[in-house]
GROMACS .gro file of C-alpha atoms in nm:
model
  458
    1MET     CA    1   2.146  -0.298  -3.348
    2PHE     CA    2   2.120  -0.094  -3.029
    3GLU     CA    3   2.238   0.271  -3.022
    4PRO     CA    4   2.509   0.340  -2.766
    5GLN     CA    5   2.266   0.525  -2.554
    6ALA     CA    6   2.026   0.222  -2.559
    7TRP     CA    7   2.319  -0.016  -2.435
    8MET     CA    8   2.383   0.267  -2.153
    9LEU     CA    9   2.032   0.239  -2.048
   10LEU     CA   10   2.032  -0.143  -2.044
   11LEU     CA   11   2.328  -0.129  -1.821
   12LEU     CA   12   2.154   0.119  -1.606
   13LEU     CA   13   1.872  -0.126  -1.562
   14LEU     CA   14   2.102  -0.421  -1.502
   15GLY     CA   15   2.298  -0.213  -1.251
   16LEU     CA   16   1.972  -0.131  -1.060
   17PHE     CA   17   1.871  -0.493  -1.028
   18ALA     CA   18   2.204  -0.616  -0.921
   19GLY     CA   19   2.225  -0.345  -0.666
   20LEU     CA   20   1.871  -0.440  -0.549
   21ALA     CA   21   1.979  -0.803  -0.536
   22SER     CA   22   2.284  -0.726  -0.309
   23GLY     CA   23   2.062  -0.618  -0.033
   24TYR     CA   24   2.207  -0.281  -0.021
   25PRO     CA   25   1.966   0.014   0.090
   26VAL     CA   26   1.736   0.086  -0.196
   27ALA     CA   27   1.763   0.468  -0.175
   28PHE     CA   28   2.136   0.444  -0.211
   29VAL     CA   29   2.115   0.187  -0.484
   30LEU     CA   30   1.883   0.412  -0.681
   31GLY     CA   31   2.093   0.709  -0.640
   32GLY     CA   32   2.447   0.547  -0.669
   33VAL     CA   33   2.371   0.340  -0.979
   34ALA     CA   34   2.204   0.655  -1.149
   35LEU     CA   35   2.532   0.857  -1.063
   36LEU     CA   36   2.777   0.601  -1.177
   37SER     CA   37   2.578   0.552  -1.518
   38ALA     CA   38   2.560   0.928  -1.561
   39GLY     CA   39   2.941   0.962  -1.486
   40ALA     CA   40   3.032   0.697  -1.745
   41GLY     CA   41   2.804   0.850  -1.998
   42ILE     CA   42   2.947   1.190  -1.967
   43ALA     CA   43   3.290   1.040  -2.002
   44LEU     CA   44   3.194   0.866  -2.316
   45GLY     CA   45   3.006   1.160  -2.456
   46LEU     CA   46   2.672   0.971  -2.424
   47PHE     CA   47   2.501   1.176  -2.161
   48ASP     CA   48   2.416   1.539  -2.128
   49ALA     CA   49   2.516   1.658  -1.788
   50SER     CA   50   2.277   1.936  -1.796
   51PHE     CA   51   2.008   1.669  -1.697
   52LEU     CA   52   2.171   1.676  -1.343
   53GLU     CA   53   2.149   2.039  -1.310
   54ALA     CA   54   1.762   1.954  -1.249
   55PHE     CA   55   1.828   1.760  -0.945
   56PRO     CA   56   1.833   2.023  -0.684
   57ASN     CA   57   1.507   2.169  -0.807
   58ARG     CA   58   1.363   1.820  -0.786
   59ILE     CA   59   1.472   1.785  -0.406
   60PHE     CA   60   1.350   2.118  -0.344
   61GLY     CA   61   1.008   2.033  -0.495
   62VAL     CA   62   0.988   1.719  -0.292
   63MET     CA   63   1.090   1.886   0.033
   64THR     CA   64   0.803   2.173  -0.028
   65ASN     CA   65   0.532   1.937  -0.145
   66GLU     CA   66   0.233   1.988   0.091
   67THR     CA   67   0.066   1.651  -0.024
   68LEU     CA   68   0.378   1.456   0.102
   69VAL     CA   69   0.352   1.605   0.449
   70ALA     CA   70   0.049   1.370   0.489
   71VAL     CA   71   0.301   1.068   0.493
   72PRO     CA   72   0.470   1.130   0.839
   73LEU     CA   73   0.141   1.239   0.992
   74PHE     CA   74  -0.044   0.915   0.875
   75VAL     CA   75   0.265   0.712   0.999
   76PHE     CA   76   0.234   0.876   1.342
   77MET     CA   77  -0.120   0.820   1.361
   78GLY     CA   78  -0.093   0.446   1.270
   79VAL     CA   79   0.216   0.388   1.513
   80MET     CA   80   0.030   0.562   1.787
   81LEU     CA   81  -0.268   0.359   1.767
   82GLU     CA   82  -0.070   0.041   1.750
   83ARG     CA   83   0.181   0.125   2.037
   84SER     CA   84  -0.106   0.254   2.269
   85ARG     CA   85  -0.271  -0.089   2.213
   86ILE     CA   86  -0.607   0.052   2.099
   87ALA     CA   87  -0.582  -0.187   1.806
   88GLU     CA   88  -0.528  -0.491   2.034
   89SER     CA   89  -0.838  -0.390   2.254
   90LEU     CA   90  -1.042  -0.373   1.915
   91LEU     CA   91  -0.953  -0.709   1.809
   92GLU     CA   92  -1.022  -0.872   2.142
   93ALA     CA   93  -1.353  -0.691   2.147
   94VAL     CA   94  -1.471  -0.812   1.805
   95ALA     CA   95  -1.326  -1.163   1.861
   96SER     CA   96  -1.559  -1.195   2.166
   97LEU     CA   97  -1.856  -1.108   1.949
   98PHE     CA   98  -1.789  -1.363   1.650
   99GLY     CA   99  -1.556  -1.613   1.798
  100ARG     CA  100  -1.830  -1.847   1.935
  101LYS     CA  101  -1.957  -1.900   1.581
  102ARG     CA  102  -1.800  -2.124   1.318
  103GLY     CA  103  -1.521  -1.939   1.140
  104GLY     CA  104  -1.597  -1.635   1.384
  105LEU     CA  105  -1.234  -1.565   1.454
  106VAL     CA  106  -1.140  -1.524   1.084
  107VAL     CA  107  -1.432  -1.302   1.035
  108ALA     CA  108  -1.317  -1.100   1.332
  109VAL     CA  109  -0.956  -1.083   1.214
  110LEU     CA  110  -1.084  -0.959   0.865
  111LEU     CA  111  -1.326  -0.699   1.011
  112VAL     CA  112  -1.056  -0.562   1.245
  113GLY     CA  113  -0.813  -0.540   0.962
  114ALA     CA  114  -1.050  -0.337   0.768
  115VAL     CA  115  -1.109  -0.103   1.056
  116LEU     CA  116  -0.743  -0.086   1.133
  117ALA     CA  117  -0.682  -0.011   0.761
  118ALA     CA  118  -0.899   0.294   0.767
  119SER     CA  119  -0.758   0.421   1.074
  120THR     CA  120  -0.389   0.331   1.052
  121GLY     CA  121  -0.296   0.227   0.694
  122ILE     CA  122   0.039   0.054   0.812
  123VAL     CA  123   0.061  -0.305   0.714
  124GLY     CA  124   0.341  -0.402   0.953
  125ALA     CA  125   0.155  -0.267   1.265
  126THR     CA  126  -0.164  -0.453   1.174
  127VAL     CA  127  -0.008  -0.784   1.077
  128VAL     CA  128   0.213  -0.784   1.389
  129ALA     CA  129  -0.055  -0.702   1.625
  130MET     CA  130  -0.296  -0.955   1.495
  131GLY     CA  131  -0.040  -1.212   1.475
  132LEU     CA  132   0.060  -1.175   1.835
  133ILE     CA  133  -0.297  -1.156   1.954
  134SER     CA  134  -0.504  -1.403   1.742
  135LEU     CA  135  -0.268  -1.651   1.561
  136PRO     CA  136  -0.186  -1.837   1.899
  137THR     CA  137  -0.556  -1.865   1.985
  138MET     CA  138  -0.669  -1.980   1.660
  139LEU     CA  139  -0.400  -2.232   1.628
  140ARG     CA  140  -0.465  -2.353   1.980
  141HIS     CA  141  -0.849  -2.402   1.908
  142GLY     CA  142  -0.778  -2.591   1.592
  143TYR     CA  143  -0.801  -2.349   1.311
  144CYS     CA  144  -0.640  -2.456   0.986
  145PRO     CA  145  -0.280  -2.274   0.997
  146ARG     CA  146  -0.304  -2.190   0.626
  147LEU     CA  147  -0.663  -2.037   0.661
  148ALA     CA  148  -0.545  -1.830   0.987
  149SER     CA  149  -0.204  -1.701   0.864
  150GLY     CA  150  -0.355  -1.611   0.517
  151ALA     CA  151  -0.647  -1.409   0.659
  152ILE     CA  152  -0.397  -1.230   0.895
  153CYS     CA  153  -0.167  -1.148   0.620
  154ALA     CA  154  -0.436  -1.042   0.381
  155SER     CA  155  -0.635  -0.826   0.625
  156GLY     CA  156  -0.313  -0.648   0.710
  157THR     CA  157  -0.273  -0.548   0.336
  158LEU     CA  158  -0.612  -0.378   0.350
  159GLY     CA  159  -0.449  -0.063   0.459
  160GLN     CA  160  -0.294  -0.009   0.130
  161ILE     CA  161  -0.620   0.018  -0.063
  162ILE     CA  162  -0.884   0.136   0.215
  163PRO     CA  163  -0.815   0.506   0.275
  164PRO     CA  164  -0.640   0.676   0.431
  165SER     CA  165  -0.348   0.490   0.273
  166ILE     CA  166   0.013   0.602   0.225
  167VAL     CA  167   0.013   0.414  -0.089
  168LEU     CA  168  -0.269   0.628  -0.212
  169VAL     CA  169  -0.104   0.962  -0.097
  170LEU     CA  170   0.231   0.870  -0.272
  171LEU     CA  171   0.037   0.754  -0.584
  172GLY     CA  172  -0.169   1.070  -0.576
  173ASP     CA  173   0.156   1.268  -0.578
  174GLN     CA  174   0.315   1.083  -0.858
  175LEU     CA  175   0.005   1.059  -1.076
  176GLY     CA  176  -0.086   1.402  -1.032
  177ASN     CA  177   0.247   1.509  -1.164
  178ALA     CA  178   0.232   1.279  -1.444
  179TYR     CA  179  -0.116   1.383  -1.537
  180GLN     CA  180  -0.008   1.737  -1.555
  181GLN     CA  181   0.282   1.657  -1.775
  182ALA     CA  182   0.065   1.447  -2.016
  183GLN     CA  183  -0.165   1.738  -2.055
  184LEU     CA  184   0.110   1.983  -2.125
  185GLN     CA  185   0.261   1.757  -2.385
  186GLN     CA  186  -0.093   1.768  -2.550
  187GLY     CA  187  -0.096   2.137  -2.567
  188VAL     CA  188  -0.321   2.188  -2.270
  189PHE     CA  189  -0.172   2.487  -2.096
  190ALA     CA  190  -0.415   2.500  -1.815
  191PRO     CA  191  -0.405   2.129  -1.682
  192GLU     CA  192  -0.643   1.960  -1.455
  193THR     CA  193  -0.503   1.788  -1.170
  194VAL     CA  194  -0.590   1.457  -0.959
  195SER     CA  195  -0.562   1.496  -0.585
  196VAL     CA  196  -0.506   1.248  -0.311
  197GLY     CA  197  -0.870   1.304  -0.206
  198ASP     CA  198  -0.968   1.178  -0.558
  199LEU     CA  199  -0.776   0.854  -0.509
  200PHE     CA  200  -0.926   0.819  -0.156
  201ALA     CA  201  -1.279   0.850  -0.278
  202GLY     CA  202  -1.197   0.619  -0.575
  203ALA     CA  203  -1.053   0.351  -0.373
  204LEU     CA  204  -1.323   0.326  -0.116
  205LEU     CA  205  -1.559   0.098  -0.302
  206PRO     CA  206  -1.301  -0.123  -0.437
  207GLY     CA  207  -1.156  -0.160  -0.086
  208LEU     CA  208  -1.490  -0.256   0.078
  209GLY     CA  209  -1.554  -0.476  -0.203
  210LEU     CA  210  -1.225  -0.657  -0.126
  211VAL     CA  211  -1.336  -0.687   0.240
  212GLY     CA  212  -1.648  -0.841   0.117
  213LEU     CA  213  -1.471  -1.094  -0.099
  214TYR     CA  214  -1.238  -1.201   0.181
  215LEU     CA  215  -1.542  -1.256   0.427
  216ALA     CA  216  -1.715  -1.450   0.161
  217TYR     CA  217  -1.429  -1.681   0.120
  218ALA     CA  218  -1.383  -1.738   0.489
  219LEU     CA  219  -1.754  -1.802   0.551
  220TRP     CA  220  -1.753  -2.047   0.251
  221VAL     CA  221  -1.443  -2.238   0.402
  222ALA     CA  222  -1.618  -2.247   0.749
  223TRP     CA  223  -1.953  -2.391   0.580
  224ARG     CA  224  -1.783  -2.642   0.338
  225GLN     CA  225  -1.483  -2.741   0.562
  226PRO     CA  226  -1.589  -2.671   0.934
  227GLU     CA  227  -1.302  -2.855   1.071
  228ARG     CA  228  -1.053  -2.570   0.931
  229ALA     CA  229  -1.250  -2.288   1.141
  230PRO     CA  230  -1.439  -2.431   1.455
  231ALA     CA  231  -1.638  -2.252   1.685
  232LEU     CA  232  -1.478  -2.125   2.010
  233ARG     CA  233  -1.675  -2.184   2.323
  234ASP     CA  234  -1.437  -2.066   2.578
  235LEU     CA  235  -1.401  -1.716   2.488
  236PRO     CA  236  -1.454  -1.468   2.792
  237PRO     CA  237  -1.777  -1.262   2.760
  238ARG     CA  238  -1.719  -0.884   2.708
  239SER     CA  239  -1.990  -0.635   2.824
  240TRP     CA  240  -2.135  -0.380   2.590
  241ARG     CA  241  -1.948  -0.107   2.763
  242ASP     CA  242  -1.601  -0.291   2.703
  243LEU     CA  243  -1.717  -0.329   2.340
  244LEU     CA  244  -1.799   0.038   2.273
  245LYS     CA  245  -1.485   0.163   2.461
  246ALA     CA  246  -1.273  -0.058   2.209
  247ILE     CA  247  -1.458   0.032   1.896
  248VAL     CA  248  -1.523   0.407   1.935
  249PRO     CA  249  -1.164   0.531   1.909
  250PRO     CA  250  -1.071   0.369   1.552
  251LEU     CA  251  -1.430   0.452   1.423
  252ALA     CA  252  -1.398   0.824   1.531
  253LEU     CA  253  -1.073   0.859   1.379
  254ILE     CA  254  -1.212   0.704   1.056
  255GLY     CA  255  -1.500   0.936   1.066
  256LEU     CA  256  -1.263   1.249   1.142
  257VAL     CA  257  -1.016   1.176   0.858
  258LEU     CA  258  -1.228   1.048   0.591
  259GLY     CA  259  -1.504   1.272   0.659
  260ALA     CA  260  -1.306   1.574   0.629
  261ILE     CA  261  -1.134   1.454   0.309
  262LEU     CA  262  -1.426   1.320   0.120
  263GLY     CA  263  -1.667   1.596   0.256
  264GLY     CA  264  -1.416   1.852   0.106
  265PHE     CA  265  -1.358   2.023   0.455
  266ALA     CA  266  -0.996   1.948   0.438
  267THR     CA  267  -0.709   1.827   0.224
  268ALA     CA  268  -0.536   1.493   0.298
  269THR     CA  269  -0.248   1.672   0.463
  270GLU     CA  270  -0.500   1.866   0.695
  271ALA     CA  271  -0.689   1.551   0.769
  272ALA     CA  272  -0.384   1.350   0.847
  273ALA     CA  273  -0.286   1.609   1.107
  274VAL     CA  274  -0.628   1.581   1.266
  275GLY     CA  275  -0.577   1.214   1.268
  276ALA     CA  276  -0.252   1.232   1.437
  277VAL     CA  277  -0.382   1.462   1.707
  278GLY     CA  278  -0.686   1.252   1.741
  279ALA     CA  279  -0.476   0.925   1.798
  280THR     CA  280  -0.274   1.114   2.057
  281VAL     CA  281  -0.582   1.217   2.241
  282PHE     CA  282  -0.742   0.871   2.252
  283ALA     CA  283  -0.427   0.715   2.372
  284THR     CA  284  -0.399   0.992   2.637
  285LEU     CA  285  -0.768   0.949   2.754
  286TYR     CA  286  -0.720   0.568   2.775
  287GLY     CA  287  -0.421   0.615   3.002
  288ARG     CA  288  -0.176   0.451   2.759
  289LEU     CA  289   0.037   0.737   2.664
  290GLY     CA  290   0.353   0.841   2.864
  291PHE     CA  291   0.683   1.021   2.765
  292ALA     CA  292   0.856   0.705   2.682
  293ARG     CA  293   0.573   0.572   2.460
  294LEU     CA  294   0.541   0.895   2.293
  295ALA     CA  295   0.929   0.918   2.221
  296GLU     CA  296   0.904   0.551   2.091
  297VAL     CA  297   0.616   0.656   1.852
  298ALA     CA  298   0.818   0.974   1.730
  299ARG     CA  299   1.150   0.751   1.660
  300GLU     CA  300   0.947   0.496   1.463
  301THR     CA  301   0.770   0.787   1.255
  302VAL     CA  302   1.094   0.937   1.183
  303LYS     CA  303   1.231   0.602   1.065
  304VAL     CA  304   0.958   0.522   0.836
  305THR     CA  305   0.935   0.877   0.698
  306ALA     CA  306   1.330   0.901   0.646
  307MET     CA  307   1.310   0.580   0.456
  308VAL     CA  308   1.023   0.690   0.226
  309PHE     CA  309   1.184   1.024   0.149
  310ALA     CA  310   1.532   0.874   0.088
  311ILE     CA  311   1.388   0.631  -0.161
  312LEU     CA  312   1.204   0.923  -0.320
  313VAL     CA  313   1.544   1.136  -0.363
  314GLY     CA  314   1.714   0.848  -0.505
  315ALA     CA  315   1.431   0.772  -0.744
  316ALA     CA  316   1.426   1.144  -0.849
  317LEU     CA  317   1.785   1.107  -0.943
  318PHE     CA  318   1.739   0.777  -1.118
  319SER     CA  319   1.442   0.902  -1.335
  320LEU     CA  320   1.654   1.211  -1.448
  321VAL     CA  321   1.922   0.973  -1.562
  322PHE     CA  322   1.684   0.746  -1.712
  323ARG     CA  323   1.535   1.023  -1.919
  324GLY     CA  324   1.884   1.155  -1.997
  325TYR     CA  325   1.942   0.838  -2.198
  326GLY     CA  326   1.624   0.857  -2.364
  327GLY     CA  327   1.433   0.610  -2.163
  328ASP     CA  328   1.109   0.792  -2.155
  329GLU     CA  329   1.088   0.773  -2.539
  330LEU     CA  330   1.186   0.415  -2.533
  331VAL     CA  331   0.903   0.331  -2.291
  332HIS     CA  332   0.658   0.549  -2.490
  333ALA     CA  333   0.735   0.385  -2.808
  334ALA     CA  334   0.710   0.035  -2.640
  335LEU     CA  335   0.371   0.089  -2.496
  336THR     CA  336   0.205   0.252  -2.774
  337GLY     CA  337   0.336   0.000  -3.019
  338LEU     CA  338   0.186  -0.298  -2.832
  339PRO     CA  339  -0.107  -0.477  -2.998
  340GLY     CA  340  -0.454  -0.370  -2.832
  341GLY     CA  341  -0.391  -0.005  -2.826
  342THR     CA  342  -0.450   0.149  -2.487
  343TRP     CA  343  -0.559  -0.181  -2.324
  344GLY     CA  344  -0.265  -0.353  -2.437
  345ALA     CA  345  -0.038  -0.078  -2.280
  346ILE     CA  346  -0.263  -0.101  -1.939
  347VAL     CA  347  -0.217  -0.488  -1.940
  348ALA     CA  348   0.155  -0.460  -2.001
  349VAL     CA  349   0.201  -0.206  -1.719
  350MET     CA  350  -0.014  -0.405  -1.475
  351LEU     CA  351   0.176  -0.722  -1.553
  352LEU     CA  352   0.509  -0.542  -1.510
  353MET     CA  353   0.398  -0.408  -1.174
  354PHE     CA  354   0.254  -0.749  -1.058
  355VAL     CA  355   0.593  -0.926  -1.138
  356LEU     CA  356   0.804  -0.649  -0.975
  357GLY     CA  357   0.591  -0.674  -0.662
  358PHE     CA  358   0.751  -1.021  -0.611
  359VAL     CA  359   1.091  -0.861  -0.564
  360LEU     CA  360   1.035  -0.477  -0.485
  361ASP     CA  361   0.864  -0.279  -0.239
  362PHE     CA  362   0.563  -0.072  -0.324
  363ILE     CA  363   0.738   0.243  -0.241
  364GLU     CA  364   1.015   0.151  -0.492
  365ILE     CA  365   0.760   0.064  -0.767
  366VAL     CA  366   0.567   0.382  -0.704
  367PHE     CA  367   0.868   0.609  -0.747
  368VAL     CA  368   1.049   0.436  -1.010
  369VAL     CA  369   0.793   0.283  -1.240
  370VAL     CA  370   0.481   0.517  -1.197
  371PRO     CA  371   0.663   0.835  -1.318
  372ILE     CA  372   0.783   0.649  -1.622
  373VAL     CA  373   0.473   0.467  -1.721
  374GLY     CA  374   0.224   0.698  -1.571
  375GLN     CA  375   0.272   0.980  -1.821
  376VAL     CA  376   0.242   0.757  -2.138
  377LEU     CA  377  -0.069   0.590  -2.014
  378LEU     CA  378  -0.241   0.922  -1.911
  379ALA     CA  379  -0.146   1.076  -2.245
  380LEU     CA  380  -0.337   0.790  -2.413
  381GLY     CA  381  -0.652   0.916  -2.248
  382VAL     CA  382  -0.666   0.688  -1.930
  383ASP     CA  383  -0.861   0.830  -1.634
  384PRO     CA  384  -0.603   0.921  -1.374
  385VAL     CA  385  -0.835   0.802  -1.082
  386TRP     CA  386  -0.921   0.463  -1.219
  387LEU     CA  387  -0.553   0.414  -1.317
  388GLY     CA  388  -0.449   0.509  -0.949
  389VAL     CA  389  -0.690   0.261  -0.798
  390MET     CA  390  -0.592  -0.021  -1.041
  391MET     CA  391  -0.228   0.042  -0.939
  392ALA     CA  392  -0.303   0.033  -0.566
  393ILE     CA  393  -0.500  -0.283  -0.586
  394ASN     CA  394  -0.202  -0.433  -0.790
  395LEU     CA  395   0.054  -0.290  -0.543
  396GLN     CA  396  -0.123  -0.441  -0.248
  397THR     CA  397  -0.055  -0.795  -0.384
  398SER     CA  398   0.318  -0.716  -0.345
  399PHE     CA  399   0.268  -0.756   0.026
  400LEU     CA  400   0.143  -1.113  -0.016
  401THR     CA  401   0.342  -1.242  -0.327
  402PRO     CA  402   0.642  -1.482  -0.220
  403PRO     CA  403   0.916  -1.475  -0.182
  404PHE     CA  404   0.948  -1.111  -0.054
  405GLY     CA  405   0.590  -1.023   0.035
  406PHE     CA  406   0.644  -0.794   0.357
  407ALA     CA  407   0.326  -0.931   0.546
  408LEU     CA  408   0.476  -1.273   0.510
  409PHE     CA  409   0.793  -1.165   0.696
  410TYR     CA  410   0.600  -0.965   0.953
  411LEU     CA  411   0.390  -1.267   1.041
  412ARG     CA  412   0.674  -1.513   1.034
  413GLY     CA  413   0.873  -1.294   1.273
  414VAL     CA  414   0.600  -1.307   1.546
  415ALA     CA  415   0.437  -1.655   1.466
  416PRO     CA  416   0.469  -1.957   1.712
  417PRO     CA  417   0.746  -2.194   1.617
  418GLU     CA  418   0.485  -2.461   1.509
  419LEU     CA  419   0.366  -2.266   1.221
  420GLN     CA  420   0.560  -2.357   0.914
  421THR     CA  421   0.672  -2.122   0.651
  422SER     CA  422   0.503  -2.310   0.375
  423ASP     CA  423   0.173  -2.276   0.560
  424VAL     CA  424   0.212  -1.891   0.547
  425TYR     CA  425   0.306  -1.909   0.179
  426ARG     CA  426   0.021  -2.155   0.083
  427GLY     CA  427  -0.240  -1.956   0.303
  428VAL     CA  428  -0.206  -1.645   0.113
  429LEU     CA  429  -0.250  -1.788  -0.233
  430PRO     CA  430  -0.637  -1.767  -0.231
  431PHE     CA  431  -0.627  -1.415  -0.090
  432ILE     CA  432  -0.391  -1.309  -0.383
  433GLY     CA  433  -0.648  -1.467  -0.620
  434LEU     CA  434  -0.933  -1.258  -0.454
  435GLN     CA  435  -0.717  -0.940  -0.504
  436LEU     CA  436  -0.663  -1.030  -0.867
  437LEU     CA  437  -1.037  -1.082  -0.908
  438MET     CA  438  -1.103  -0.719  -0.748
  439LEU     CA  439  -0.847  -0.578  -1.006
  440ALA     CA  440  -1.031  -0.757  -1.293
  441ALA     CA  441  -1.349  -0.624  -1.158
  442VAL     CA  442  -1.235  -0.267  -1.152
  443ALA     CA  443  -1.079  -0.300  -1.508
  444ALA     CA  444  -1.415  -0.432  -1.628
  445PHE     CA  445  -1.629  -0.192  -1.452
  446PRO     CA  446  -1.435   0.126  -1.417
  447TRP     CA  447  -1.736   0.303  -1.225
  448LEU     CA  448  -1.622   0.109  -0.933
  449ALA     CA  449  -1.347   0.353  -0.891
  450THR     CA  450  -1.484   0.667  -1.063
  451ALA     CA  451  -1.862   0.682  -0.953
  452LEU     CA  452  -1.782   0.816  -0.589
  453PRO     CA  453  -1.525   1.076  -0.696
  454ASP     CA  454  -1.765   1.191  -0.976
  455TYR     CA  455  -2.052   1.206  -0.720
  456LEU     CA  456  -1.860   1.404  -0.459
  457TYR     CA  457  -1.665   1.641  -0.684
  458GLY     CA  458  -1.840   1.639  -1.019
   0.00000   0.00000   0.00000
């Protein structure tokens, strides 16, 4: 028989899912359900109101967190590159190089997606840009709609695993807090920390490996089923000067941002500032930045940043109420009691995050699930960098999994009318399989995520 607090905890979770299903803004659902549940618990004598006294300190901690300052800066960098049409020029240039080969346009889309991932990190901007530019051309020249749409959606999600990535910034912040709490619980009063730079270094090899898997699949399809990815003979030629002009800006930004972080010359926040300034400079030099466009970029940055931080505030309140009802002890007991020990707990958490990815956004999963399960897993001795990379790959699939994969919505919104929604859903299935294959590879060979951080930072 459940204790009264367990029933309140169950009602809290049911209220959360009911609120999310209603379509109401996530930030308000998290905060509102938590407040209603806490109020009911206080009235019934089942909730200690002193838990809510920690909420202002939580908000103050969020607002003074230097790591999270990287979020608006990376968003600004990505939106600036997308609005200044530097991303569009890059795709056209790479397509002219590979398009005359069988499967060449798919290869171009995947390569450009990888470059844009490392220079913008914004899924929506990448998918929309490539959907507008490349999808009509691919369909017009006889490319399989499933292959074309799947490649565009999958390449757009690379921005979530290839650094710099907003997912890795948010994961680094949440896992860093959980790692310190886990060590304090174990009696380590001089706890080590895990930084965003550690996760950036850890995600680099798996991210590039995922690009390799995507390319191998595209080339295999072009070889085995050439009618699905024909060669294009009528692409206009591009001079080497045009190619270099299109490729230099994003590659230079990658070098500036990642080089500064991985080389230890700057924190993620400092490197994000360099990237934001660099994107603005390139947009200015290419004559594609005016006051109206700058204002548009600023507005979009504020909208995305406000959404992220509003969800973070709501999630902070939700986690306080969750802990007030004893939810953290319940999760700890459930995970440590699973068969298989540590590996059983890891598999259970990965399955939970994968299933939640069908209906929730990655931001919600990071802010709600990771603080609850992260501390338990890290207390079991799990490497924080390896765990963070595993979670990032898992969260990447949430952009592709029907019915609510955001990449699917982005592409559907800009796709030609002749492209069927079923083609988009079926097209992403092989790429979801490849993502899960990479997740299994990192689980089986942890050095894929830990070798580079160990080499760079000891």
